[in-house]
Each structure stands twice: as C-alpha cells, then as structure tokens.
Amino acid sequence: MYMKYYLLFFLIGVIFSFGCNSSKKDQKGIFIGGQIMNPNNPYFVLSKGTKTIDTLFLDQNNQFGKKLENLEPGIYSFTHPPENQIMYLEPGDSILVWLNTMQFDESLNFSGPGSSKSSFLLEMFLSNEQNNDMMLSYYKINPTKFAGITDSIKKSRRNKLNTLNEKEQFSEAFRELAYNTINYDFYHLRERYTFLVKKYYNELAQQIPDDFNSYRKDLNFNNSQLKEYYGYLNFIEDHLRTRSIENCLDNFDTNSNCFELHSVPNIRYRINLADSLIEKEEIKSIFINRLAIQGITFSDNAEKIDGILNILKEIKFNGEKLPELQEMAKIQKRLLPGNNIGELPLINFKDEMVRLKDISNKPIVTYHWSLDVPEHYKWQHDIIRSLKEKYPELEFVGINIDKGSKQAWKNIVKAYNMDQTREYKLSTIDIDINLLKNYLNKLIFLDSRGNIINGKAQLNTPNFERQILEFLNN
C-alpha cells in the first residue's frame, strides 16, 4: 500500500510538471504512467488493433511514464505479457495505471485526469466476468424472467454511466461509445441465452417471446470505434453462431447435426453470413479468420480441411491471415487419426531429450499450454489433476509450446504444483507459435506407439469423458 501512495505522489508531480510546462497545443498529448507490482517482464506495451503505439520500460521501482503525442481518441489495449486489458484515451488525459500481476484484473486501478473513462470500462469488464458465471444457472430459467434480469442489468449500467457523466462531463465520443458497450453487452447475454436454451432446453426455447431478439434490427456490424472492445467482438461471434443454429433448425426436419458447430456446413454458413453482414474489412477478417481456424483445427479428415479452404476461395478471401490459415491446414493434416507423432522430441524437467512414444507404455493423452495464457493453464491443470485420479490407466502428458523461456516454464510448473514428471517442453519449434496457440483447447489421444487415435477432443465439451471411455474401450 505504501508503494501505491508513493507512486501516486511521484506521478502527481510528473503530471503537475507536464501540465504547468505545456502550452495549450501540448495539452493535446496524453500522459501515461504507472507502476506494476511483481512484474513478469520490464515493459508495458500500448497498442491499437494490431499496431504497437509504444513500449514503455519499467525503472528500478517498476514505474513507467511517458507523454505520447498525436493519439486519436478511442479504446487502446495495453499488455504486460502475458496479461492485457483496455483503456480509453483522449488528448489531455493523464492516466496512472497501478496493478499487481498476482491479480491482474482485480487489482488494476486507474487514476488521474481522464481516468474515469477507463475505470468505467474496467468495471463493465469485471461485471461481464460475473455475468459469464451467472449464465451457467440463469439460462435454465424462463425466457421472460431472463429478459427481466438482462433489462435490469442494462438499466443499472446506464444509470451508472449517467451519474458519472454528470460528474465528469464526458466527451460526446466517449458517451456514445459507452452506451454502445452497454447495449452490445446486453445483446450478447440475449444471444447466449437463445443459443443455450435452443441447444439444451427446447421446452424453454418454445417460450421465447417474439420481441426477445428485437434488437437485431438495429445492429451495426461495422462500428470501427468498437472493434477494440471485447464485448462487441464476443457479441458478433455469438450472433453468427446463434443465427447458424436457427437457420439449420428452420430448414431441416431433424436437428441432430444442427449443433455441430465445427462442421463444414455450419462454418460455411457463418463465414458467408459474416461476409454479407460485415463491410469493414478489418472487422470482417477477424471473424472469417476465427471461423476458418475453428473449422480447420476440428476437422477429422483431409476432405473437411480442404472444404474449409474452398469456402475461403468461394468468397475470394484474401486477408493477411490467409497464408497462416493455409499453414494451419498443413499442421492439421499431420494431426489426423492414423498419423504417428511418437518421434516428437520433448525436453523433460531434467533438461533431458525424450521422445513422446518413450514416455510411457500406457495410452497417452497430450494437453498443451502456453505461458502467455495463464487463465487457461490454471483452469486446464485443475481439470487434468482430477482426470489423472479418475483414469490412472491413461498417461496425461503436458506439453508447453513456447519457444525458449525454459526457466520461466519450470518456474510456473513449480509455482502451480504441476506434476514435474509429466510436464514437457517442445524441443524444436518450426511452426509459428501463434498458430500453435490455436491448439490449446485440444487434446490428442495416442496409443503407446504414438499413433493418433483422436485429435479433436476438447476439455470444455460435455462429451469429453465419453470420448475418453471410447478411447479406453478401443
């Protein structure tokens, strides 16, 4: 706590100097400073979209600060790898960022002139995280009652924004953006509910009022101001998914395959829908790329993989990610059932080289993780621990996919009490690490000789344990 106040007094002096010594023209700049407790690395990266604006390095007190010129108003993302968040910046702002990497989002605090905008977006993010948990139970309730809950959430957020605006006198640009974030978070809840009840509770689905999704007539899929906002992107992704299911249920007598979200017909429908609804290329490419990756990585034969690439040809997709998607197709073809990856070289915790097939005489299930995605590997390893106890006849093998970072990998294994005897690191990586990250949710089932039996299992799917039992029985 002392260090937090020390930072505040230190940076107040910087901001005061910045304000007193700057002309009105200079006030168009933006000051960003802060302190990171328990830093993972010595820098703080500010970005907009895929463009890095600046990298600010921490000093001996883990503090940073810099005045930036010629930044347009809008949402920016900042990264202290492996974590990231967003903030809203406008000329004249002087934002102080304080966080502790041990609880990145929960500890994050913005202060200084103009910081209330970023604080509002952060509060919405944390509320959305709680709403994600809420959905696990609330999607089972009557749709009219669920509509009332979501209406209440939207009203509460609007009231919060209006109260803040009376005090802060936000710019028109931020007010418009903030109202839009509230709306699209609300739409996202409605879309998720629609999908879940149609998949799991058909009786409730039949009770959905006609006006439940009436907001759809007012949607804007080309809002460049929101393309940095995770809630907007999450909404579009779920909207495309729900529309694909509705189209299938409306046009086929049986719904047995309608919820196969990674099937070629489903991916084709969603890609074509994205292509027709979204005009802004920078937004359209995000979703076509995501959908193509889903289709490729969950294909279980070469024909399906080629089918996904053919969809891209049909719409004449030529985005900057196309070469990566073509490379993904090659990777996936090497991971299809029947192929052998037993010779895969790995490094164990003693820095010894081993081959995957030599790890155990048991059937093997590999799971994969990266230091860059801490929430994923924490969640993943909790599940793996219980699976190891439940299925001792299987060998669960963890594979870290990061290049280098051997000591960092060992530190995480120790810190989270992972099984050091069954945690390994890829020895040589000749594939783009960003492509490998698309496989973090997948597990690969192999026989003791390294032959792939199942290459598309996912930890977070309802039929995962059924796939384990089928694997054992075969």
PDB file of C-alpha atoms in Angstrom, residues 28 48 51 57 127 167 182 191 193 195 212-213 240 243 280-281 287 304 331 350 362 366 374 380 382 402 433 438 473:
ATOM      1  CA  LYS A  28      -3.294  17.619 -26.984  1.00  0.00           C
ATOM      2  CA  LYS A  48      -4.326  -0.023 -31.068  1.00  0.00           C
ATOM      3  CA  LYS A  51      -0.378  -1.726 -34.261  1.00  0.00           C
ATOM      4  CA  PHE A  57      10.044   0.303 -19.906  1.00  0.00           C
ATOM      5  CA  SER A 127     -19.242  -7.307 -14.281  1.00  0.00           C
ATOM      6  CA  LYS A 167     -19.789  14.492 -12.533  1.00  0.00           C
ATOM      7  CA  ILE A 182     -23.700  -1.347 -22.599  1.00  0.00           C
ATOM      8  CA  GLU A 191     -27.719 -14.203 -27.866  1.00  0.00           C
ATOM      9  CA  TYR A 193     -29.326 -17.417 -23.792  1.00  0.00           C
ATOM     10  CA  PHE A 195     -28.315 -20.440 -28.207  1.00  0.00           C
ATOM     11  CA  PHE A 212     -36.754 -11.230 -27.250  1.00  0.00           C
ATOM     12  CA  ASN A 213     -34.231 -10.575 -30.044  1.00  0.00           C
ATOM     13  CA  LEU A 240     -23.200 -15.612 -36.026  1.00  0.00           C
ATOM     14  CA  ARG A 243     -28.072 -17.444 -36.475  1.00  0.00           C
ATOM     15  CA  LYS A 280     -15.403  -3.161 -42.761  1.00  0.00           C
ATOM     16  CA  GLU A 281     -12.536  -5.373 -43.855  1.00  0.00           C
ATOM     17  CA  PHE A 287     -14.339 -13.377 -37.884  1.00  0.00           C
ATOM     18  CA  LYS A 304     -13.031 -31.356 -44.403  1.00  0.00           C
ATOM     19  CA  ILE A 331      -0.497 -28.731 -39.456  1.00  0.00           C
ATOM     20  CA  LYS A 350      15.779 -32.517 -16.003  1.00  0.00           C
ATOM     21  CA  LYS A 362       0.162 -46.587 -21.332  1.00  0.00           C
ATOM     22  CA  THR A 366      -1.445 -34.862 -24.522  1.00  0.00           C
ATOM     23  CA  PRO A 374      -2.254 -18.059 -17.561  1.00  0.00           C
ATOM     24  CA  GLN A 380      -6.668 -26.712 -17.571  1.00  0.00           C
ATOM     25  CA  ASP A 382      -7.128 -28.220 -12.308  1.00  0.00           C
ATOM     26  CA  ASP A 402       6.614 -21.694 -26.001  1.00  0.00           C
ATOM     27  CA  ILE A 433       3.887 -20.024 -32.023  1.00  0.00           C
ATOM     28  CA  ASN A 438      -4.967 -22.425 -31.671  1.00  0.00           C
ATOM     29  CA  ASN A 473     -12.528 -49.372 -24.860  1.00  0.00           C
TER      30      ASN A 473
END
